[in-house]
XYZ file of C-alpha atoms in Angstrom:
647
model
C 0.386 0.411 -0.019
C 1.178 3.674 -0.656
C 0.693 5.810 2.163
C 1.524 10.460 1.645
C 1.383 12.172 5.182
C 0.576 15.073 4.985
C 1.083 17.399 7.611
C 0.299 20.849 7.487
C 1.558 23.324 10.505
C 0.900 26.723 11.207
C 1.521 28.842 13.931
C -1.881 27.586 15.019
C -3.713 25.051 14.162
C -3.104 21.651 12.380
C -4.476 19.959 9.164
C -4.087 15.972 8.123
C -4.486 13.967 5.849
C -4.374 11.033 3.999
C -3.810 9.661 0.409
C -4.066 6.002 -0.450
C -3.091 4.403 -3.888
C -1.436 1.145 -4.780
C 1.502 0.177 -7.248
C 2.331 -3.245 -7.281
C 5.367 -3.074 -9.585
C 7.364 -0.750 -6.602
C 8.682 -0.892 -3.689
C 10.515 2.572 -2.270
C 10.856 4.299 1.598
C 11.207 8.144 1.256
C 11.557 10.308 3.803
C 11.197 14.252 2.245
C 11.577 17.412 4.027
C 10.416 20.375 3.327
C 10.766 24.097 4.414
C 8.997 27.569 3.056
C 9.690 29.762 6.263
C 7.086 32.538 3.787
C 3.851 31.992 5.253
C 5.570 30.349 8.061
C 5.031 26.420 7.657
C 6.747 22.780 7.548
C 5.449 20.184 5.112
C 6.293 16.758 5.607
C 5.499 14.447 3.009
C 6.265 10.395 4.203
C 5.823 7.840 0.612
C 5.291 3.962 2.167
C 5.113 2.171 -1.157
C 3.448 -1.999 -0.565
C 3.604 -4.340 -2.899
C 0.164 -6.104 -1.777
C -2.609 -5.255 -4.330
C -6.341 -4.304 -3.111
C -9.287 -5.935 -2.563
C -12.655 -4.048 -2.074
C -15.509 -6.572 -1.348
C -18.700 -4.916 -1.671
C -20.917 -7.668 -0.828
C -21.059 -9.451 3.008
C -18.306 -12.446 2.258
C -17.944 -15.511 4.137
C -14.948 -14.741 6.861
C -13.504 -18.018 4.998
C -13.291 -16.256 1.955
C -11.798 -12.828 3.555
C -9.445 -15.306 5.338
C -7.764 -16.801 1.987
C -7.798 -12.656 1.062
C -6.203 -11.532 3.542
C -3.105 -13.128 3.372
C -2.501 -11.691 -0.350
C -4.103 -8.785 -0.210
C -5.339 -5.212 1.238
C -8.806 -6.054 2.373
C -11.394 -3.456 1.713
C -14.903 -4.408 3.384
C -16.936 -1.378 1.997
C -20.592 -2.987 2.034
C -24.002 -1.585 0.511
C -22.402 1.170 -1.577
C -24.223 3.214 -3.645
C -23.399 3.208 -7.317
C -20.771 6.963 -6.997
C -19.535 5.470 -3.970
C -17.776 2.596 -5.699
C -16.418 4.945 -8.848
C -15.274 6.333 -6.642
C -13.440 3.384 -4.332
C -12.407 1.463 -7.586
C -9.470 3.500 -9.194
C -7.712 2.436 -6.322
C -8.476 -1.370 -6.445
C -6.862 -3.713 -7.647
C -10.018 -6.560 -7.549
C -13.580 -6.292 -6.628
C -15.180 -8.834 -5.337
C -19.540 -9.114 -5.394
C -22.683 -10.694 -4.863
C -25.679 -10.155 -7.055
C -26.709 -6.304 -5.320
C -24.155 -4.355 -7.045
C -23.753 -3.452 -10.352
C -20.792 -3.868 -12.054
C -21.398 -1.294 -15.022
C -19.087 0.168 -17.902
C -18.580 3.746 -15.787
C -17.012 0.898 -13.112
C -14.491 0.268 -15.660
C -13.951 3.588 -16.789
C -13.570 5.331 -13.807
C -10.893 2.231 -12.516
C -8.028 4.036 -14.963
C -7.240 0.897 -15.788
C -6.035 -0.255 -12.562
C -9.476 -2.917 -11.236
C -7.824 -6.033 -13.263
C -10.628 -8.782 -11.525
C -14.158 -9.098 -10.437
C -14.712 -11.728 -8.346
C -19.180 -12.461 -8.612
C -19.505 -14.281 -5.219
C -21.900 -16.698 -7.190
C -22.933 -18.188 -10.960
C -24.728 -15.363 -12.209
C -23.144 -12.728 -13.766
C -26.406 -10.879 -14.210
C -24.737 -7.631 -12.588
C -21.346 -7.756 -14.629
C -20.792 -5.837 -17.588
C -18.815 -8.256 -19.529
C -18.080 -6.786 -22.618
C -16.788 -3.645 -20.359
C -14.301 -5.868 -18.935
C -13.323 -7.260 -21.093
C -12.716 -4.131 -23.470
C -10.560 -3.136 -20.290
C -8.903 -5.971 -20.424
C -10.369 -7.243 -16.474
C -11.173 -10.669 -15.663
C -14.650 -11.388 -14.724
C -14.434 -14.462 -12.562
C -17.692 -16.602 -10.915
C -17.678 -19.783 -8.321
C -19.539 -21.961 -10.256
C -19.577 -25.561 -8.258
C -19.766 -24.526 -4.232
C -23.338 -24.252 -4.422
C -24.672 -27.954 -6.569
C -24.737 -29.670 -3.552
C -27.332 -26.882 -1.329
C -29.013 -25.937 -5.342
C -29.367 -30.017 -5.436
C -30.858 -30.579 -1.296
C -33.194 -28.126 -2.447
C -34.397 -29.474 -4.841
C -35.268 -32.631 -3.139
C -36.676 -30.517 -0.071
C -38.545 -29.348 -2.589
C -39.866 -32.133 -4.132
C -41.463 -34.517 -1.319
C -42.644 -31.002 0.255
C -44.479 -30.813 -2.710
C -45.413 -34.418 -2.721
C -47.138 -34.315 0.955
C -48.223 -31.083 0.697
C -46.841 -29.978 3.267
C -46.600 -26.279 2.678
C -50.483 -26.138 2.054
C -50.941 -27.898 5.532
C -48.883 -26.289 7.387
C -50.052 -22.385 6.054
C -53.787 -24.171 6.929
C -53.193 -25.417 10.665
C -51.193 -22.305 11.301
C -54.220 -19.643 9.211
C -56.957 -21.146 12.277
C -55.214 -20.810 15.187
C -55.008 -17.501 14.027
C -58.467 -17.171 13.234
C -59.628 -18.842 16.775
C -57.031 -15.832 17.962
C -59.248 -12.831 16.495
C -62.285 -14.307 16.444
C -61.490 -14.566 21.425
C -59.496 -11.070 21.389
C -62.752 -9.068 21.558
C -64.201 -10.602 24.602
C -60.903 -10.512 26.251
C -60.241 -7.202 25.538
C -63.896 -6.487 26.730
C -62.997 -8.485 29.782
C -59.687 -5.928 30.877
C -61.932 -2.939 29.943
C -64.729 -4.476 32.924
C -61.798 -4.813 35.523
C -59.554 -2.125 35.060
C -63.257 0.152 35.267
C -63.673 -1.403 38.726
C -67.063 -2.401 39.004
C -66.781 -5.938 39.212
C -69.524 -6.046 41.776
C -71.649 -3.449 39.481
C -70.888 -5.764 36.370
C -71.040 -9.457 37.735
C -73.598 -11.014 36.056
C -72.213 -8.986 33.166
C -69.722 -10.149 33.821
C -71.192 -14.064 33.872
C -72.266 -13.792 31.166
C -69.102 -12.672 28.870
C -67.284 -15.503 30.095
C -69.887 -18.218 29.392
C -70.099 -16.448 25.529
C -66.702 -17.119 25.743
C -66.800 -20.310 26.608
C -69.067 -21.169 24.053
C -67.777 -19.415 21.354
C -63.945 -20.830 22.260
C -66.941 -24.439 21.596
C -68.185 -22.927 18.077
C -65.066 -22.177 16.409
C -63.195 -24.664 17.196
C -65.773 -26.794 15.873
C -66.390 -24.411 12.588
C -62.433 -24.101 12.332
C -62.190 -28.532 12.269
C -64.695 -28.203 10.018
C -63.851 -25.929 7.677
C -60.856 -28.128 6.895
C -58.071 -26.178 9.796
C -56.799 -29.765 10.802
C -58.517 -31.889 7.715
C -56.433 -34.376 7.356
C -57.771 -35.640 4.485
C -57.535 -33.139 2.065
C -53.937 -32.661 2.635
C -53.137 -36.440 1.216
C -49.939 -36.800 -0.857
C -48.371 -39.053 -3.067
C -45.029 -41.161 -3.133
C -42.023 -41.158 -4.644
C -41.260 -45.029 -4.453
C -41.708 -46.221 -7.654
C -42.372 -42.998 -9.380
C -40.741 -41.638 -12.559
C -38.932 -39.086 -12.002
C -37.136 -36.425 -15.253
C -34.650 -35.050 -14.519
C -34.108 -31.937 -17.392
C -30.209 -30.920 -17.753
C -27.747 -33.172 -15.688
C -25.076 -31.624 -14.976
C -23.558 -31.157 -11.449
C -26.372 -30.169 -10.193
C -29.369 -32.457 -12.458
C -26.720 -35.246 -11.590
C -26.843 -35.143 -7.824
C -30.629 -34.387 -7.337
C -31.194 -38.215 -9.536
C -28.780 -39.871 -6.681
C -30.663 -38.545 -4.242
C -34.514 -39.084 -6.116
C -32.742 -43.052 -6.696
C -31.852 -43.248 -3.169
C -35.814 -42.266 -2.281
C -36.671 -45.105 -4.777
C -37.334 -43.714 -8.382
C -37.149 -44.292 -11.552
C -34.871 -41.392 -12.859
C -34.494 -40.135 -16.380
C -32.373 -37.360 -17.969
C -32.252 -35.508 -21.409
C -29.456 -33.449 -21.391
C -27.810 -33.668 -25.168
C -24.112 -33.381 -23.729
C -24.159 -35.689 -20.886
C -22.066 -38.423 -21.408
C -23.737 -42.103 -21.200
C -22.124 -43.730 -19.081
C -22.107 -41.099 -16.692
C -25.767 -41.915 -16.566
C -25.525 -44.821 -16.862
C -23.194 -45.377 -13.618
C -25.726 -44.577 -11.184
C -28.972 -45.807 -12.952
C -30.416 -43.231 -14.902
C -31.523 -43.602 -18.181
C -30.688 -40.714 -21.274
C -33.236 -39.669 -23.127
C -35.510 -37.548 -26.071
C -37.073 -34.310 -24.801
C -40.519 -35.901 -25.607
C -39.707 -38.976 -23.834
C -38.931 -37.303 -21.113
C -41.892 -35.304 -20.232
C -43.925 -37.656 -21.750
C -43.647 -40.585 -19.529
C -43.031 -38.288 -16.153
C -44.511 -38.960 -12.949
C -42.642 -35.580 -11.656
C -40.255 -33.441 -14.001
C -37.586 -31.541 -12.171
C -35.569 -28.699 -13.581
C -31.614 -27.951 -13.499
C -30.937 -26.626 -17.471
C -29.326 -23.703 -18.237
C -31.229 -20.367 -18.538
C -29.965 -19.391 -23.027
C -31.891 -18.576 -25.656
C -33.001 -22.419 -26.838
C -34.164 -23.028 -23.188
C -36.410 -19.737 -22.839
C -39.815 -20.278 -22.170
C -39.604 -23.853 -23.003
C -42.114 -25.402 -20.928
C -44.636 -23.917 -22.576
C -47.991 -24.636 -23.795
C -47.274 -27.272 -25.725
C -44.928 -29.052 -23.803
C -47.386 -29.073 -21.312
C -49.772 -30.688 -22.979
C -47.202 -33.799 -24.275
C -47.311 -34.019 -20.426
C -49.398 -37.519 -18.437
C -52.355 -35.323 -16.638
C -51.297 -35.043 -13.396
C -47.142 -34.826 -13.555
C -46.354 -32.664 -10.728
C -42.666 -30.298 -12.010
C -40.166 -28.891 -9.334
C -37.576 -25.308 -10.908
C -34.844 -24.878 -8.839
C -32.883 -23.537 -11.860
C -33.925 -20.533 -13.408
C -37.284 -18.991 -13.306
C -37.229 -18.024 -17.248
C -37.418 -21.459 -18.830
C -41.085 -21.857 -17.826
C -43.585 -19.979 -19.040
C -45.381 -19.230 -16.451
C -49.058 -17.807 -17.722
C -49.151 -21.242 -19.923
C -48.134 -22.941 -16.379
C -50.744 -21.091 -14.237
C -52.997 -22.699 -17.227
C -52.171 -26.159 -16.887
C -52.355 -26.005 -13.413
C -55.992 -24.980 -13.972
C -56.726 -27.376 -16.049
C -55.048 -30.479 -14.040
C -52.668 -31.134 -16.254
C -49.891 -29.963 -13.815
C -50.885 -31.564 -10.432
C -48.640 -29.053 -8.800
C -45.168 -26.712 -8.880
C -42.305 -26.330 -6.056
C -40.505 -23.035 -7.411
C -37.417 -21.853 -6.478
C -36.929 -19.632 -8.991
C -38.472 -16.620 -11.362
C -39.576 -15.094 -14.571
C -39.315 -11.711 -12.560
C -37.892 -11.480 -8.775
C -39.785 -10.907 -6.936
C -42.535 -11.518 -8.489
C -45.295 -9.705 -7.639
C -47.593 -9.512 -5.323
C -50.537 -10.427 -7.379
C -49.312 -12.920 -9.054
C -51.363 -15.718 -9.627
C -48.889 -18.737 -10.110
C -47.129 -18.156 -6.437
C -50.506 -17.117 -4.806
C -51.877 -20.361 -6.763
C -53.788 -22.969 -4.638
C -51.611 -26.149 -5.954
C -48.034 -23.803 -5.952
C -45.481 -24.007 -2.665
C -42.837 -21.311 -3.683
C -39.638 -20.064 -1.789
C -37.557 -17.238 -1.922
C -34.390 -18.515 -4.518
C -33.008 -20.411 -1.799
C -31.304 -22.577 -3.285
C -27.382 -21.509 -2.738
C -28.505 -20.893 0.823
C -27.213 -22.935 3.538
C -23.908 -21.721 5.763
C -21.709 -24.313 3.956
C -22.618 -23.317 0.496
C -21.307 -19.422 1.345
C -18.387 -20.387 2.870
C -17.863 -22.404 -0.080
C -18.782 -19.939 -2.540
C -16.823 -17.380 -0.663
C -13.631 -19.402 -0.455
C -13.591 -20.584 -3.848
C -14.327 -17.019 -5.498
C -11.513 -15.971 -3.252
C -9.173 -18.285 -4.742
C -9.836 -17.055 -8.122
C -9.555 -13.468 -7.310
C -6.173 -14.472 -5.537
C -4.990 -16.904 -9.124
C -5.446 -14.083 -11.428
C -3.572 -11.320 -9.076
C -0.772 -13.587 -9.565
C -1.310 -13.848 -13.512
C -2.652 -17.403 -13.151
C -5.159 -18.283 -15.705
C -8.430 -19.121 -14.052
C -10.666 -21.599 -14.509
C -13.723 -19.975 -13.231
C -13.096 -17.240 -15.262
C -16.608 -16.127 -17.475
C -14.258 -13.955 -20.070
C -11.723 -13.518 -22.739
C -8.423 -11.715 -21.892
C -7.546 -9.085 -24.611
C -5.204 -10.685 -28.038
C -3.164 -8.465 -30.066
C -5.022 -6.804 -32.561
C -3.237 -8.456 -35.221
C -3.396 -11.376 -34.709
C -6.784 -10.785 -33.812
C -7.736 -9.739 -37.460
C -6.513 -12.480 -39.258
C -8.138 -14.854 -37.528
C -11.187 -13.299 -36.974
C -12.918 -14.498 -39.545
C -11.201 -18.612 -38.720
C -12.919 -17.599 -35.101
C -16.372 -17.090 -36.473
C -15.779 -19.843 -38.506
C -14.860 -21.960 -35.490
C -18.161 -21.250 -33.416
C -20.202 -21.527 -35.935
C -18.719 -25.384 -37.221
C -18.826 -26.127 -33.588
C -22.231 -25.057 -33.130
C -23.681 -26.526 -36.596
C -22.177 -30.042 -35.279
C -23.925 -30.301 -32.415
C -27.119 -29.882 -33.682
C -27.002 -32.491 -35.574
C -26.547 -34.688 -33.030
C -30.319 -37.423 -32.010
C -31.183 -36.594 -28.616
C -29.823 -39.276 -25.876
C -26.600 -40.055 -27.830
C -24.190 -38.278 -25.364
C -21.658 -36.085 -26.991
C -18.457 -37.421 -25.572
C -15.070 -36.800 -28.298
C -14.810 -34.365 -31.215
C -11.759 -34.413 -33.039
C -10.677 -30.617 -34.607
C -9.146 -30.620 -38.159
C -6.925 -28.124 -38.782
C -5.631 -27.898 -43.166
C -2.679 -25.405 -43.382
C 0.450 -24.044 -45.201
C 1.718 -22.503 -41.929
C 3.609 -24.666 -39.367
C 3.054 -25.470 -36.036
C 4.679 -22.527 -34.450
C 3.276 -20.108 -36.901
C -0.728 -20.424 -36.409
C -1.704 -20.092 -32.792
C -4.773 -22.331 -32.579
C -5.750 -22.367 -29.369
C -8.645 -19.633 -29.663
C -10.053 -21.441 -32.499
C -10.109 -24.864 -30.382
C -11.864 -22.233 -27.578
C -13.736 -20.930 -30.217
C -15.892 -25.044 -31.396
C -15.861 -25.777 -27.954
C -17.878 -22.496 -27.390
C -19.934 -23.611 -30.093
C -20.993 -27.019 -29.624
C -21.267 -26.063 -25.778
C -23.406 -22.786 -25.386
C -25.821 -23.711 -27.248
C -27.228 -25.241 -24.237
C -25.774 -24.207 -21.344
C -24.822 -20.554 -19.606
C -21.253 -20.702 -19.724
C -19.906 -18.760 -21.362
C -16.602 -19.805 -22.883
C -13.485 -18.141 -23.722
C -9.958 -19.327 -24.387
C -8.983 -19.444 -20.549
C -11.913 -21.954 -19.595
C -12.736 -23.356 -22.720
C -10.639 -26.783 -21.571
C -12.163 -26.428 -18.519
C -15.187 -26.107 -19.616
C -15.607 -29.505 -22.143
C -13.778 -31.473 -19.468
C -17.051 -30.624 -16.882
C -18.463 -32.166 -19.021
C -17.499 -35.660 -20.294
C -16.037 -33.701 -23.654
C -13.185 -34.820 -25.164
C -12.098 -32.891 -28.092
C -8.476 -33.881 -30.442
C -6.890 -31.753 -32.502
C -5.197 -33.014 -35.510
C -2.892 -31.020 -38.864
C -2.475 -31.485 -41.783
C 0.341 -29.442 -43.648
C -0.147 -28.799 -47.123
C 1.916 -27.479 -49.689
C 2.296 -23.237 -50.661
C 2.280 -19.860 -49.717
C 1.569 -20.095 -46.089
C -0.120 -16.753 -46.075
C -3.745 -17.022 -45.647
C -3.969 -18.958 -42.056
C -5.847 -21.894 -42.823
C -7.662 -23.696 -46.307
C -9.843 -25.548 -44.105
C -11.178 -26.407 -40.781
C -12.775 -29.932 -40.094
C -15.318 -30.781 -37.170
C -15.898 -34.832 -36.576
C -18.116 -35.707 -33.429
C -17.821 -39.416 -32.945
C -19.920 -42.426 -31.425
C -22.972 -40.861 -31.311
C -26.510 -40.993 -33.747
C -27.166 -37.935 -36.057
C -30.419 -36.738 -36.951
C -29.865 -36.014 -40.345
C -28.366 -39.243 -41.122
C -26.093 -37.959 -44.928
C -24.123 -35.681 -42.641
C -22.324 -39.475 -40.501
C -18.959 -39.263 -42.702
C -18.163 -42.869 -44.150
C -16.121 -44.006 -41.071
C -19.658 -43.450 -38.806
C -18.590 -40.074 -37.518
C -21.184 -36.746 -37.501
C -18.722 -35.015 -40.158
C -19.113 -30.889 -41.115
C -16.488 -28.503 -42.844
C -15.950 -24.816 -43.671
C -13.631 -23.013 -45.348
C -13.133 -18.759 -45.031
C -14.253 -17.085 -48.662
C -13.552 -13.377 -48.710
C -13.412 -13.212 -44.971
C -16.869 -14.941 -44.749
C -17.822 -18.462 -43.265
C -18.769 -21.067 -45.783
C -20.146 -24.711 -45.550
C -17.965 -27.274 -47.684
C -18.460 -30.146 -46.331
C -22.117 -31.934 -44.693
C -20.845 -35.446 -44.564
C -19.537 -36.855 -47.589
C -21.319 -34.028 -49.465
C -19.719 -31.978 -50.846
C -21.534 -27.697 -50.539
C -20.680 -24.297 -50.530
C -23.076 -22.163 -48.457
C -22.870 -18.980 -46.793
C -22.519 -19.657 -43.109
C -25.217 -16.565 -42.332
C -28.526 -16.578 -40.749
C -29.338 -19.822 -40.327
C -29.922 -23.306 -42.459
C -32.184 -25.856 -43.490
C -30.907 -29.070 -44.821
C -32.991 -31.503 -46.948
C -32.404 -34.777 -48.166
C -34.533 -35.676 -51.762
C -33.892 -37.854 -54.639
C -32.464 -35.178 -57.728
C -35.992 -34.503 -59.451
C -36.990 -31.438 -61.617
C -38.845 -28.894 -59.819
C -37.255 -29.423 -55.988
C -36.409 -26.329 -55.671
C -40.042 -24.473 -56.516
C -41.986 -27.126 -54.822
C -39.731 -26.254 -51.470
C -39.271 -22.490 -52.118
C -43.095 -21.931 -53.201
C -44.235 -23.370 -49.577
C -41.501 -20.874 -48.055
C -43.063 -18.549 -49.357
C -46.616 -19.410 -48.555
C -45.147 -19.364 -44.417
C -43.833 -15.961 -44.835
C -40.163 -17.420 -44.279
C -37.536 -14.941 -45.998
C -35.000 -17.503 -48.069
C -31.844 -15.928 -48.319
C -30.097 -18.568 -51.258
C -30.903 -21.892 -51.952
C -27.983 -25.064 -53.103
C -27.859 -28.308 -54.007
C -25.555 -31.032 -54.002
C -25.306 -33.861 -55.868
C -23.969 -37.475 -56.290
C -25.261 -37.452 -59.826
C -28.108 -36.127 -61.494
C -31.405 -38.006 -60.743
C -29.614 -39.587 -57.771
C -29.519 -38.558 -53.872
C -28.750 -34.853 -53.091
C -28.963 -32.881 -50.184
C -30.613 -29.160 -51.108
C -29.297 -26.304 -48.784
C -31.320 -22.887 -47.881
C -30.544 -20.403 -45.814
C -33.540 -18.783 -44.208
C -34.075 -14.920 -42.460
C -36.532 -16.365 -39.753
C -37.086 -19.260 -38.110
C -39.839 -21.950 -40.064
C -42.888 -23.117 -38.582
C -43.181 -26.812 -37.645
C -45.716 -26.568 -40.002
C -43.680 -25.278 -42.311
C -41.062 -27.888 -41.686
C -43.897 -30.696 -42.045
C -45.001 -30.251 -45.440
C -41.671 -29.707 -47.010
C -40.819 -32.987 -45.290
C -44.074 -34.492 -47.396
C -42.894 -34.291 -50.587
C -42.441 -37.133 -52.340
C -38.710 -36.748 -53.651
C -37.883 -35.455 -49.548
C -36.489 -38.272 -47.524
C -35.144 -36.037 -44.419
C -35.074 -33.039 -43.552
C -33.617 -30.126 -40.192
C -33.585 -26.995 -39.388
C -29.840 -25.616 -37.989
C -29.525 -22.617 -36.173
C -25.810 -20.800 -36.647
């Protein structure tokens, strides 16, 4: 810590103050004395430069995390700062730790003057941190995604069992009955007190007797009425057993798999849906991986554990509820936005969904007049998934370790934004970065549900040697494309390998050295996914893997191969792939249907083996076609299969 201590001593009173700043690169002790006699005062200035960085903890953090921070840094615990106070303090800090209540905006990074090196989020969500601004200012953002896993799983099971046995409703019923008795008896007791304090016991003895009798009668009457009205209605709160029932775990990551383990211990049959869950990991705990449709249509209970992404937003809606068994029960301790809350109310009212137990909501806190929260068949808690003493301490330690590691210059496995790259390298690789992500995104969408992606091979063809072509960023972007469509994790150069490993995803790389000028960084990139089934059979190569290949043309990504079929289409917008028999009129037939459905076509391309043989039509579209439109195309006699892909 660097401290300037000034003492200005005039002939009469004195004034002292202190300025603090950090200079971790310099350790100097300086004492300087200057005499100024013109105005009769002396200035003493002392500088103490301390190599320790400063960490600002803006919200309450577990003591274990604070102790860890103090071993390496100067810790400033300043809670409940308003935005201006935070902006004022931040220029004196190397690291900032927040929970969900502090907004780390672009202004915070700008006011830091480049000194802020890392922001730690004590928890998972980073909605309150401006990631773009952090990256632009060279500031790493880390979170603590693993420490609350067990707490969230336990809360999911708690809601599951409480819902099945109507615990919350029965508890509220009994307590509301006692409250009713209290408020009905209270007026009689108050009247007795008034009579007593008035000193008219003898005068009012007859009235007093009548009141006492009325009080006794009212207590007995109210008790009978309460019992008859169901305040102690055992029959009303008969629950359902968990043993032998089917639980569908939607999202088989860390929390989902822990919920599955505990549900198995309760005697439930557990199935799961997760495009990324390795089948062997699921089998190890006795869980069957199935498609989304099979999971929701066969389950007695559904527990949600998927992240909130554009693909999962309102995934549980009127259409999905209509596919469920009547009387299904739903638990959500993941993210509120994965459920269409209005659709859930309709499903509860119709009896399609018998009960729901919710810890998260689209808007938190929900409105006081929320139909969902007030519904008699809904059990709610105020986002308590990670609220255990042990989880809070674990989160504190995890985020403290990440912050200290980042300040030491170590790569943080829990980083959620990418470090800045040299402008020259980024400019050259920019179109290949885009190509890499789109190839990964396209390849994973071709995997049939329930297969589980475990092994991915990436091939780079280039005239440059290994020392002249750094593929780490390209590999990270392929990983990003593979994982982000079904995950809330932000993938970057720092955390790509860690994120893949956490999901059981093994990515290998191969280089093909080409002859010619090394002016162009890469000739093509190929992505192969092994040991899976494909929802579009033509995407399978002769060796049995899903294979896609792409090149950069005019600095734009192009898809050049699907399976063994050569194509040449721009990877912009979204694609419809259509396997068909090559015959006249196919382009017109498909185009007419899309036109009638008001879907704008950006391009159409056909690749074929030979005339009148098998062919693949690739159609670029600006909007997502409806299921009805895709079904109409699939019903064309010459069409053999069709798939829609978002890029």
